[in-house]
Amino acid sequence: MQQYDLQGQPYGTRNAILNTEARTVEAEVLSRRCVIMRLVDFSYERYQKALRQSAGAVVIILPKNMSTMPQDIVQQFMELEPEMLATETIVPVYFALEDDELLSIYTQTLTSSSSQGSSSAAEGWLSYGADSNGSGVSMLLELARLFSRLYTYKRTHAGYNLLFFVSGGGKFNYQGTKRWLEDNLDHTDSSLLQDNVAFVLCLDTLGNGDSLHLHVSKPPKEGTAQYALLKELETVASNQYPEVKFSMVHKKINLADDTLAWEHERFGIRRLPAFTLSHLNSHREVQRSSIMDVRPHVDLRKLSRNTKLIAESLARVIYNLTEKGAPGDLQIFTEQMQMQEEQLSSVVDWLTAQPRAAQLVDKDSSVVSTLEYHLGRYLKDVRRHYVKADKRDPEFVFYDQLKQTMNAYRVKPAIFDLLLAFCIAAYLGVIYLSIQVCIDTTSAF
C-alpha cells in the first residue's frame, strides 16, 4: 500500500518489512502472522480482524484480469480502498498479482501448512488510472492534434490562444497544478495569466458512460466565454449526440476539506474561471482512485465520442459560430480534420500499460519524455516544470519500498524444533548414562 504524508496527515501503513509465518484469514490466531487473502474473500470486517489481532502483515491477492471479477466484489473493494488508505496502522499491507506460484502458496497455507515469508508490494505499482485520468490525458493529446491543424494557417487561426497543460500529483490534492500556478502568478513581475484567461477546462474521467457533467464552483454569467462554452456543449450534445445526457453540477469550494474535489478548484482559488468535464456526477465516486481502474474500464468508442463533442464545442466558442448563424449540427472536424481513433487507442493502451503514481514519475521518467515528445509534434514552446517538496515545511512526503519481490519458504513447524531438541537431549542423556555405567563398572574391578 502507498505510504505518504499530505499536508501533515499520514496515509497508508507505517511499516514495510516482515518476516513471519503465513496464515489465511480463516485461522483463529493471526497475531504476528502474515495474513494472505484473495480478493474474493476480502471484506472490511476481515481486514479489521487482522489489524485487531496485530497481524504481522496483510497480503491481498488480486486477479491479473480485473474484468473477470464479479462487479459487486469490485465495487465493494473500491469503496473500501479510501478507508484502508486513511486508516493509520503499523501493519504492512501488500497487494500482489495472482500467478501460479502465489496460488500454490495460498493453497498450501489454506491447508494448514506453515510458510515463512518476506514480502513487499504496493498499491502504487498496481495503479494504472485508466479512466481516471488516462482518458483525460489521451483526450488532451488528441485535442492538441486537432486544433494544431486549425492553427497552422493564419486564415483559420482563432482569436484565442490555446494552452495545453498536463500536470502530475492529481491524486495528491493537485500539487502539480498548485505549484505551476504559484510559479506563474506569484513569482513573476506581471500577472498576464490571470488577466488574459477566458476559461480553464479540466478533463477528468471521460472514458465511459453516456453522461457528461460540467462541474463548476460558480455558475457562469451570461455574456462570458464560460457561459458560451456551457451553451455550446448543450447545443452539440443535443444536436449531434442525443444519447449523451449533459448537465451542469454546481459545488462551492470547501477550503475546510483536506483535499479539493476537482482540479478546477485549484484555478478557482486563484480567481481564474475554470470548470471540469467528467462523466462522473460526483467527486466522491470510488473509481477515481482505485486499483480496479484498468484498461477495460475505458470504452474507446465513448472516449472518442466525448473527445469529438468537446472539440466541436470548443471550436464553436473560439470561432463564435453560433452568433455567425452556424447550425447546431454543423461538424467542423471531418475528412482530413477528423478524429484518429487508432492513435487515440494507442495512447490509451500506452498510458494504461504502466503505473503512473506520482512517486514513480521523476524527471527522467519515460512517461514524461514521451508526453513531451508527443506534444512537441503539434505545439510550440513545450516546457517541463518540476515540483519538489519544501524541505522545511513539506506539503507532501513520499516513501519508497513501492515494489519489492515476495519470497516464501516452506519450513517445519515450531513443534518440530521442540521435538528435535527433546530427541537430541534424550540421546545425549543416554550416552552420558552409558559412559557413567562403564566408569563405575571399571572402578569396581
Short mmCIF file of C-alpha atoms in Angstrom, two decimals:
data_model
loop_
_atom_site.label_atom_id
_atom_site.label_comp_id
_atom_site.label_asym_id
_atom_site.label_seq_id
_atom_site.Cartn_x
_atom_site.Cartn_y
_atom_site.Cartn_z
CA MET A 1 0.00 0.00 0.00
CA GLN A 2 1.17 3.52 -0.71
CA GLN A 3 2.79 5.44 2.14
CA TYR A 4 2.81 9.22 2.06
CA ASP A 5 2.13 12.34 4.09
CA LEU A 6 -0.11 15.05 2.64
CA GLN A 7 -0.36 18.39 4.42
CA GLY A 8 0.88 16.78 7.64
CA GLN A 9 -1.67 13.95 7.52
CA PRO A 10 -0.23 10.40 7.25
CA TYR A 11 -1.78 7.97 4.79
CA GLY A 12 -1.17 4.27 4.39
CA THR A 13 0.81 1.87 6.51
CA ARG A 14 3.83 3.00 8.52
CA ASN A 15 5.79 -0.23 8.10
CA ALA A 16 7.09 -2.23 5.15
CA ILE A 17 9.27 -5.12 6.37
CA LEU A 18 8.07 -8.53 7.52
CA ASN A 19 9.44 -11.97 8.20
CA THR A 20 6.79 -14.19 9.72
CA GLU A 21 4.62 -17.25 9.22
CA ALA A 22 1.74 -17.18 6.75
CA ARG A 23 -1.88 -17.83 7.62
CA THR A 24 -5.18 -17.37 5.82
CA VAL A 25 -7.80 -15.09 7.30
CA GLU A 26 -9.84 -18.13 8.40
CA ALA A 27 -7.23 -19.00 11.06
CA GLU A 28 -8.24 -18.31 14.66
CA VAL A 29 -4.91 -16.81 15.73
CA LEU A 30 -3.47 -14.11 13.45
CA SER A 31 -1.13 -12.38 15.88
CA ARG A 32 2.33 -11.90 14.35
CA ARG A 33 1.26 -13.81 11.24
CA CYS A 34 1.24 -12.81 7.58
CA VAL A 35 -2.43 -12.95 6.62
CA ILE A 36 -3.00 -13.96 2.98
CA MET A 37 -6.41 -13.45 1.41
CA ARG A 38 -7.77 -13.40 -2.12
CA LEU A 39 -9.86 -10.53 -3.37
CA VAL A 40 -12.98 -12.71 -3.47
CA ASP A 41 -12.53 -13.40 0.27
CA PHE A 42 -11.71 -9.81 1.22
CA SER A 43 -14.05 -7.78 3.41
CA TYR A 44 -13.59 -4.82 5.72
CA GLU A 45 -14.52 -6.98 8.74
CA ARG A 46 -11.80 -9.50 7.92
CA TYR A 47 -9.30 -6.72 7.31
CA GLN A 48 -10.13 -5.19 10.71
CA LYS A 49 -9.85 -8.63 12.30
CA ALA A 50 -6.25 -8.87 11.10
CA LEU A 51 -5.46 -5.38 12.43
CA ARG A 52 -7.11 -6.01 15.81
CA GLN A 53 -5.10 -9.19 16.33
CA SER A 54 -1.85 -7.37 15.47
CA ALA A 55 -1.09 -9.37 12.36
CA GLY A 56 2.46 -9.22 11.08
CA ALA A 57 1.26 -8.21 7.61
CA VAL A 58 -1.67 -8.49 5.22
CA VAL A 59 -1.24 -9.69 1.62
CA ILE A 60 -4.22 -9.23 -0.71
CA ILE A 61 -4.04 -11.30 -3.90
CA LEU A 62 -5.52 -9.55 -6.93
CA PRO A 63 -6.51 -11.32 -10.17
CA LYS A 64 -4.49 -10.50 -13.27
CA ASN A 65 -7.65 -9.75 -15.24
CA MET A 66 -9.84 -7.48 -13.12
CA SER A 67 -12.68 -7.66 -15.64
CA THR A 68 -13.31 -11.32 -14.73
CA MET A 69 -14.28 -10.41 -11.17
CA PRO A 70 -17.97 -10.04 -10.24
CA GLN A 71 -18.92 -6.37 -10.20
CA ASP A 72 -20.28 -6.48 -6.64
CA ILE A 73 -16.87 -7.61 -5.34
CA VAL A 74 -15.06 -4.96 -7.40
CA GLN A 75 -17.44 -2.24 -6.20
CA GLN A 76 -17.05 -3.31 -2.57
CA PHE A 77 -13.27 -3.20 -2.79
CA MET A 78 -13.26 0.21 -4.49
CA GLU A 79 -15.43 1.59 -1.69
CA LEU A 80 -13.05 0.22 0.95
CA GLU A 81 -9.80 1.43 -0.63
CA PRO A 82 -10.06 5.03 0.66
CA GLU A 83 -10.82 3.77 4.18
CA MET A 84 -7.83 1.43 4.11
CA LEU A 85 -5.56 4.25 2.97
CA ALA A 86 -6.90 6.67 5.60
CA THR A 87 -6.57 4.14 8.46
CA GLU A 88 -3.25 4.69 10.21
CA THR A 89 -1.61 1.38 11.09
CA ILE A 90 1.84 -0.13 11.58
CA VAL A 91 0.73 -3.40 9.97
CA PRO A 92 2.28 -3.68 6.47
CA VAL A 93 -0.35 -4.13 3.76
CA TYR A 94 0.68 -5.52 0.39
CA PHE A 95 -1.04 -6.13 -2.94
CA ALA A 96 0.18 -8.87 -5.26
CA LEU A 97 -0.98 -10.04 -8.67
CA GLU A 98 -2.16 -13.62 -8.83
CA ASP A 99 0.04 -16.23 -10.52
CA ASP A 100 0.57 -19.99 -10.25
CA GLU A 101 3.32 -19.75 -7.63
CA LEU A 102 1.36 -17.37 -5.42
CA LEU A 103 -1.78 -19.50 -5.70
CA SER A 104 0.30 -22.54 -4.73
CA ILE A 105 1.49 -20.72 -1.60
CA TYR A 106 -2.06 -19.69 -0.80
CA THR A 107 -3.37 -23.25 -1.25
CA GLN A 108 -0.67 -24.73 0.97
CA THR A 109 -1.35 -22.11 3.61
CA LEU A 110 -5.07 -22.82 3.38
CA THR A 111 -4.43 -26.49 4.11
CA SER A 112 -2.63 -25.50 7.32
CA SER A 113 0.91 -25.88 6.04
CA SER A 114 3.34 -23.38 7.51
CA SER A 115 5.33 -20.86 5.50
CA GLN A 116 7.84 -18.16 6.26
CA GLY A 117 7.73 -15.10 4.05
CA SER A 118 9.47 -11.85 3.35
CA SER A 119 7.34 -9.76 1.02
CA SER A 120 6.62 -6.30 -0.17
CA ALA A 121 4.41 -4.91 -2.87
CA ALA A 122 2.45 -1.72 -3.18
CA GLU A 123 -0.73 -0.28 -4.49
CA GLY A 124 1.21 2.44 -6.31
CA TRP A 125 2.73 -0.11 -8.67
CA LEU A 126 -0.71 -1.55 -9.41
CA SER A 127 -2.42 1.79 -10.06
CA TYR A 128 -2.86 2.35 -13.79
CA GLY A 129 -5.56 5.02 -13.68
CA ALA A 130 -7.12 4.05 -16.99
CA ASP A 131 -10.26 6.17 -16.86
CA SER A 132 -9.07 8.49 -14.09
CA ASN A 133 -7.18 10.07 -15.57
CA GLY A 134 -5.64 8.25 -18.52
CA SER A 135 -8.74 9.09 -20.54
CA GLY A 136 -8.32 12.80 -19.80
CA VAL A 137 -4.66 12.83 -20.86
CA SER A 138 -5.46 10.86 -24.03
CA MET A 139 -8.22 13.32 -24.88
CA LEU A 140 -5.95 16.32 -24.29
CA LEU A 141 -3.33 14.92 -26.68
CA GLU A 142 -5.96 14.34 -29.37
CA LEU A 143 -7.39 17.85 -28.88
CA ALA A 144 -3.87 19.27 -29.25
CA ARG A 145 -3.51 17.41 -32.55
CA LEU A 146 -6.91 18.53 -33.88
CA PHE A 147 -6.53 22.22 -33.04
CA SER A 148 -2.93 22.33 -34.24
CA ARG A 149 -4.32 21.63 -37.72
CA LEU A 150 -6.64 24.64 -37.46
CA TYR A 151 -3.95 26.93 -36.05
CA THR A 152 -1.40 26.04 -38.74
CA TYR A 153 -2.73 28.69 -41.14
CA LYS A 154 -3.34 32.35 -40.33
CA ARG A 155 -6.73 32.41 -42.03
CA THR A 156 -8.03 29.66 -39.72
CA HIS A 157 -6.32 30.98 -36.58
CA ALA A 158 -8.97 31.89 -33.99
CA GLY A 159 -8.96 34.92 -31.74
CA TYR A 160 -7.95 32.77 -28.78
CA ASN A 161 -4.61 31.18 -27.95
CA LEU A 162 -4.82 27.66 -26.55
CA LEU A 163 -2.60 26.41 -23.72
CA PHE A 164 -2.46 22.66 -23.08
CA PHE A 165 -1.35 21.67 -19.60
CA VAL A 166 -0.65 18.15 -18.25
CA SER A 167 0.07 18.10 -14.52
CA GLY A 168 1.12 15.44 -12.03
CA GLY A 169 0.10 14.86 -8.44
CA GLY A 170 -3.61 14.94 -9.18
CA LYS A 171 -4.29 12.32 -6.51
CA PHE A 172 -2.30 14.39 -4.01
CA ASN A 173 -4.55 17.44 -3.90
CA TYR A 174 -3.39 18.58 -7.35
CA GLN A 175 0.09 19.56 -6.16
CA GLY A 176 1.46 19.88 -9.71
CA THR A 177 -1.27 22.35 -10.68
CA LYS A 178 -0.85 24.29 -7.45
CA ARG A 179 2.90 24.77 -7.87
CA TRP A 180 2.54 25.70 -11.55
CA LEU A 181 0.03 28.40 -10.64
CA GLU A 182 2.30 29.69 -7.89
CA ASP A 183 5.25 29.89 -10.27
CA ASN A 184 3.22 31.74 -12.91
CA LEU A 185 1.18 34.04 -10.69
CA ASP A 186 3.31 34.72 -7.60
CA HIS A 187 6.86 34.59 -8.90
CA THR A 188 6.52 36.78 -11.99
CA ASP A 189 6.56 40.55 -12.46
CA SER A 190 3.22 40.61 -14.27
CA SER A 191 0.04 38.59 -13.97
CA LEU A 192 -0.71 38.12 -17.68
CA LEU A 193 -2.04 34.64 -16.97
CA GLN A 194 -4.68 35.97 -14.64
CA ASP A 195 -5.64 38.91 -16.87
CA ASN A 196 -5.88 37.01 -20.15
CA VAL A 197 -7.54 33.68 -19.34
CA ALA A 198 -11.02 33.31 -20.84
CA PHE A 199 -11.55 29.99 -19.05
CA VAL A 200 -9.77 26.82 -17.97
CA LEU A 201 -11.29 23.48 -18.98
CA CYS A 202 -10.10 20.48 -16.96
CA LEU A 203 -10.62 16.96 -18.31
CA ASP A 204 -11.17 14.18 -15.78
CA THR A 205 -12.53 10.63 -16.21
CA LEU A 206 -14.14 10.79 -19.65
CA GLY A 207 -13.67 7.28 -20.99
CA ASN A 208 -17.05 5.77 -20.22
CA GLY A 209 -20.73 6.42 -19.59
CA ASP A 210 -23.42 8.25 -21.54
CA SER A 211 -23.45 11.30 -19.26
CA LEU A 212 -21.31 14.41 -19.37
CA HIS A 213 -21.21 16.76 -16.40
CA LEU A 214 -19.70 20.24 -16.28
CA HIS A 215 -18.58 20.74 -12.68
CA VAL A 216 -18.40 24.39 -11.64
CA SER A 217 -17.62 26.24 -8.42
CA LYS A 218 -19.58 29.27 -9.57
CA PRO A 219 -22.25 29.22 -12.30
CA PRO A 220 -21.01 31.21 -15.33
CA LYS A 221 -22.67 34.54 -16.07
CA GLU A 222 -24.41 35.19 -19.35
CA GLY A 223 -22.23 37.01 -21.86
CA THR A 224 -18.95 35.43 -20.69
CA ALA A 225 -16.80 32.90 -22.53
CA GLN A 226 -17.56 30.36 -19.80
CA TYR A 227 -21.28 30.74 -20.42
CA ALA A 228 -20.70 30.41 -24.17
CA LEU A 229 -18.89 27.09 -23.66
CA LEU A 230 -21.72 25.82 -21.45
CA LYS A 231 -24.28 26.64 -24.14
CA GLU A 232 -22.18 25.17 -26.95
CA LEU A 233 -21.76 21.92 -25.03
CA GLU A 234 -25.54 21.77 -24.64
CA THR A 235 -26.03 22.54 -28.35
CA VAL A 236 -23.56 19.96 -29.66
CA ALA A 237 -24.79 17.28 -27.26
CA SER A 238 -28.46 17.78 -28.20
CA ASN A 239 -27.92 18.15 -31.97
CA GLN A 240 -25.06 15.76 -32.70
CA TYR A 241 -25.03 13.30 -29.79
CA PRO A 242 -28.58 12.99 -28.41
CA GLU A 243 -27.63 9.85 -26.46
CA VAL A 244 -25.38 11.97 -24.21
CA LYS A 245 -27.06 13.46 -21.15
CA PHE A 246 -25.32 16.78 -20.48
CA SER A 247 -25.75 18.75 -17.25
CA MET A 248 -24.03 21.34 -15.09
CA VAL A 249 -23.16 20.43 -11.48
CA HIS A 250 -22.60 23.32 -9.08
CA LYS A 251 -20.45 22.76 -5.98
CA LYS A 252 -18.80 25.51 -3.96
CA ILE A 253 -15.15 25.22 -2.96
CA ASN A 254 -14.82 23.98 0.62
CA LEU A 255 -11.44 25.06 1.93
CA ALA A 256 -12.10 23.21 5.19
CA ASP A 257 -11.73 19.85 3.43
CA ASP A 258 -8.34 18.14 3.49
CA THR A 259 -8.38 17.79 -0.30
CA LEU A 260 -10.11 19.64 -3.12
CA ALA A 261 -12.90 17.93 -5.03
CA TRP A 262 -11.88 18.74 -8.62
CA GLU A 263 -8.84 20.24 -10.33
CA HIS A 264 -10.71 23.36 -11.46
CA GLU A 265 -10.96 24.38 -7.80
CA ARG A 266 -7.20 24.99 -7.80
CA PHE A 267 -7.75 27.59 -10.52
CA GLY A 268 -10.87 28.93 -8.83
CA ILE A 269 -8.94 29.67 -5.64
CA ARG A 270 -6.66 31.90 -7.74
CA ARG A 271 -9.75 33.60 -9.25
CA LEU A 272 -9.32 32.01 -12.66
CA PRO A 273 -12.60 30.96 -14.35
CA ALA A 274 -12.45 27.18 -14.57
CA PHE A 275 -14.55 24.04 -14.66
CA THR A 276 -14.13 20.28 -15.02
CA LEU A 277 -15.75 17.94 -17.54
CA SER A 278 -16.33 14.36 -16.39
CA HIS A 279 -18.78 11.54 -16.89
CA LEU A 280 -18.87 11.23 -13.08
CA ASN A 281 -21.62 13.08 -11.27
CA SER A 282 -19.66 13.44 -8.02
CA HIS A 283 -16.04 13.72 -6.96
CA ARG A 284 -16.72 11.04 -4.36
CA GLU A 285 -17.10 8.27 -6.95
CA VAL A 286 -14.80 5.46 -5.81
CA GLN A 287 -13.41 4.63 -9.27
CA ARG A 288 -11.46 7.91 -9.30
CA SER A 289 -8.75 6.42 -7.08
CA SER A 290 -8.88 2.66 -7.31
CA ILE A 291 -6.51 -0.04 -8.48
CA MET A 292 -9.56 -1.52 -10.20
CA ASP A 293 -9.44 1.31 -12.76
CA VAL A 294 -7.77 -0.67 -15.55
CA ARG A 295 -7.84 -0.66 -19.36
CA PRO A 296 -11.20 -2.50 -19.81
CA HIS A 297 -12.88 0.37 -17.93
CA VAL A 298 -12.19 2.70 -20.87
CA ASP A 299 -14.72 2.39 -23.70
CA LEU A 300 -12.79 3.66 -26.72
CA ARG A 301 -15.96 4.40 -28.68
CA LYS A 302 -17.34 6.60 -25.89
CA LEU A 303 -13.99 8.27 -25.28
CA SER A 304 -13.77 9.10 -28.99
CA ARG A 305 -17.33 10.42 -28.97
CA ASN A 306 -16.67 12.62 -25.93
CA THR A 307 -13.46 13.92 -27.49
CA LYS A 308 -15.31 14.89 -30.67
CA LEU A 309 -18.12 16.51 -28.67
CA ILE A 310 -15.68 18.64 -26.67
CA ALA A 311 -13.61 19.54 -29.74
CA GLU A 312 -16.70 20.69 -31.65
CA SER A 313 -17.91 22.73 -28.67
CA LEU A 314 -14.54 24.42 -28.18
CA ALA A 315 -14.31 25.24 -31.88
CA ARG A 316 -17.78 26.81 -31.85
CA VAL A 317 -16.72 29.02 -28.93
CA ILE A 318 -13.36 30.23 -30.23
CA TYR A 319 -14.73 30.85 -33.75
CA ASN A 320 -18.01 32.32 -32.43
CA LEU A 321 -20.02 30.12 -34.80
CA THR A 322 -23.38 30.40 -33.07
CA GLU A 323 -23.51 34.19 -33.40
CA LYS A 324 -22.49 33.79 -37.04
CA GLY A 325 -25.58 31.66 -37.62
CA ALA A 326 -23.97 28.21 -37.86
CA PRO A 327 -26.49 25.40 -37.25
CA GLY A 328 -26.08 23.16 -34.20
CA ASP A 329 -25.47 20.06 -36.30
CA LEU A 330 -22.55 21.61 -38.21
CA GLN A 331 -19.44 19.42 -37.84
CA ILE A 332 -16.01 21.02 -38.13
CA PHE A 333 -13.70 18.07 -37.59
CA THR A 334 -14.45 15.96 -40.67
CA GLU A 335 -12.50 14.44 -43.57
CA GLN A 336 -8.79 15.37 -43.15
CA MET A 337 -9.62 17.01 -39.82
CA GLN A 338 -11.46 14.04 -38.36
CA MET A 339 -10.65 12.11 -35.21
CA GLN A 340 -7.96 9.42 -35.37
CA GLU A 341 -9.37 6.63 -33.24
CA GLU A 342 -6.39 4.35 -33.85
CA GLN A 343 -3.99 6.95 -32.44
CA LEU A 344 -6.33 7.63 -29.52
CA SER A 345 -6.47 3.90 -28.81
CA SER A 346 -2.67 3.63 -28.96
CA VAL A 347 -2.25 6.46 -26.45
CA VAL A 348 -4.77 4.87 -24.07
CA ASP A 349 -3.02 1.49 -24.36
CA TRP A 350 0.36 3.11 -23.70
CA LEU A 351 -0.85 5.08 -20.67
CA THR A 352 -2.56 2.06 -19.11
CA ALA A 353 0.38 -0.28 -19.70
CA GLN A 354 2.45 1.27 -16.90
CA PRO A 355 1.77 2.69 -13.43
CA ARG A 356 1.89 6.48 -13.23
CA ALA A 357 1.76 7.08 -9.47
CA ALA A 358 3.40 10.39 -8.53
CA GLN A 359 6.06 8.53 -6.52
CA LEU A 360 7.19 6.73 -9.68
CA VAL A 361 7.35 9.68 -12.08
CA ASP A 362 10.61 11.60 -11.80
CA LYS A 363 12.33 13.99 -14.21
CA ASP A 364 13.87 11.08 -16.15
CA SER A 365 10.62 9.14 -16.43
CA SER A 366 9.80 7.74 -19.86
CA VAL A 367 6.19 8.85 -19.30
CA VAL A 368 7.24 12.49 -19.10
CA SER A 369 9.64 12.22 -22.04
CA THR A 370 7.05 10.56 -24.26
CA LEU A 371 4.36 13.10 -23.38
CA GLU A 372 6.78 15.93 -24.13
CA TYR A 373 7.68 14.38 -27.48
CA HIS A 374 4.03 13.82 -28.40
CA LEU A 375 3.01 17.38 -27.53
CA GLY A 376 6.07 18.75 -29.32
CA ARG A 377 4.79 17.31 -32.60
CA TYR A 378 1.76 19.61 -32.54
CA LEU A 379 2.53 22.51 -30.21
CA LYS A 380 5.13 25.25 -29.95
CA ASP A 381 7.22 26.03 -26.90
CA VAL A 382 6.63 22.82 -24.93
CA ARG A 383 8.15 23.11 -21.45
CA ARG A 384 8.67 20.91 -18.41
CA HIS A 385 8.10 22.12 -14.87
CA TYR A 386 9.47 20.18 -11.90
CA VAL A 387 7.91 20.17 -8.45
CA LYS A 388 9.81 19.44 -5.24
CA ALA A 389 8.50 19.43 -1.70
CA ASP A 390 9.68 22.24 0.54
CA LYS A 391 12.45 20.96 2.82
CA ARG A 392 11.39 22.97 5.86
CA ASP A 393 7.62 22.51 5.70
CA PRO A 394 6.76 19.90 3.06
CA GLU A 395 3.16 19.62 1.92
CA PHE A 396 3.77 16.07 0.76
CA VAL A 397 6.25 13.32 1.64
CA PHE A 398 6.62 10.12 -0.40
CA TYR A 399 8.14 6.90 0.91
CA ASP A 400 9.95 4.22 -1.05
CA GLN A 401 9.50 0.43 -0.97
CA LEU A 402 6.79 0.68 -3.62
CA LYS A 403 7.86 -2.51 -5.36
CA GLN A 404 9.67 -5.49 -3.91
CA THR A 405 9.93 -9.20 -4.59
CA MET A 406 7.93 -11.63 -2.49
CA ASN A 407 9.79 -14.69 -1.21
CA ALA A 408 8.11 -17.62 0.53
CA TYR A 409 9.74 -20.71 2.05
CA ARG A 410 8.33 -23.98 3.30
CA VAL A 411 9.70 -24.72 6.78
CA LYS A 412 8.95 -27.21 9.51
CA PRO A 413 6.57 -26.05 12.25
CA ALA A 414 7.95 -24.81 15.57
CA ILE A 415 6.82 -28.01 17.32
CA PHE A 416 9.23 -29.92 15.10
CA ASP A 417 12.15 -27.92 16.52
CA LEU A 418 10.99 -28.68 20.07
CA LEU A 419 10.64 -32.37 19.30
CA LEU A 420 14.06 -32.46 17.65
CA ALA A 421 15.62 -30.72 20.67
CA PHE A 422 14.00 -33.24 23.01
CA CYS A 423 15.29 -36.17 20.97
CA ILE A 424 18.82 -34.77 20.90
CA ALA A 425 18.74 -34.15 24.65
CA ALA A 426 17.48 -37.69 25.28
CA TYR A 427 20.18 -39.13 23.00
CA LEU A 428 22.91 -37.19 24.79
CA GLY A 429 21.46 -38.24 28.14
CA VAL A 430 21.56 -41.92 27.18
CA ILE A 431 25.18 -41.60 26.05
CA TYR A 432 26.08 -39.82 29.31
CA LEU A 433 24.46 -42.54 31.43
CA SER A 434 26.18 -45.26 29.40
CA ILE A 435 29.56 -43.66 29.97
CA GLN A 436 28.84 -43.33 33.70
CA VAL A 437 27.89 -47.01 33.94
CA CYS A 438 31.10 -48.01 32.14
CA ILE A 439 33.20 -45.90 34.52
CA ASP A 440 31.51 -47.37 37.61
CA THR A 441 31.97 -50.91 36.30
CA THR A 442 35.68 -50.32 35.62
CA SER A 443 36.18 -48.87 39.11
CA ALA A 444 34.59 -51.95 40.69
CA PHE A 445 37.16 -54.22 39.03
#
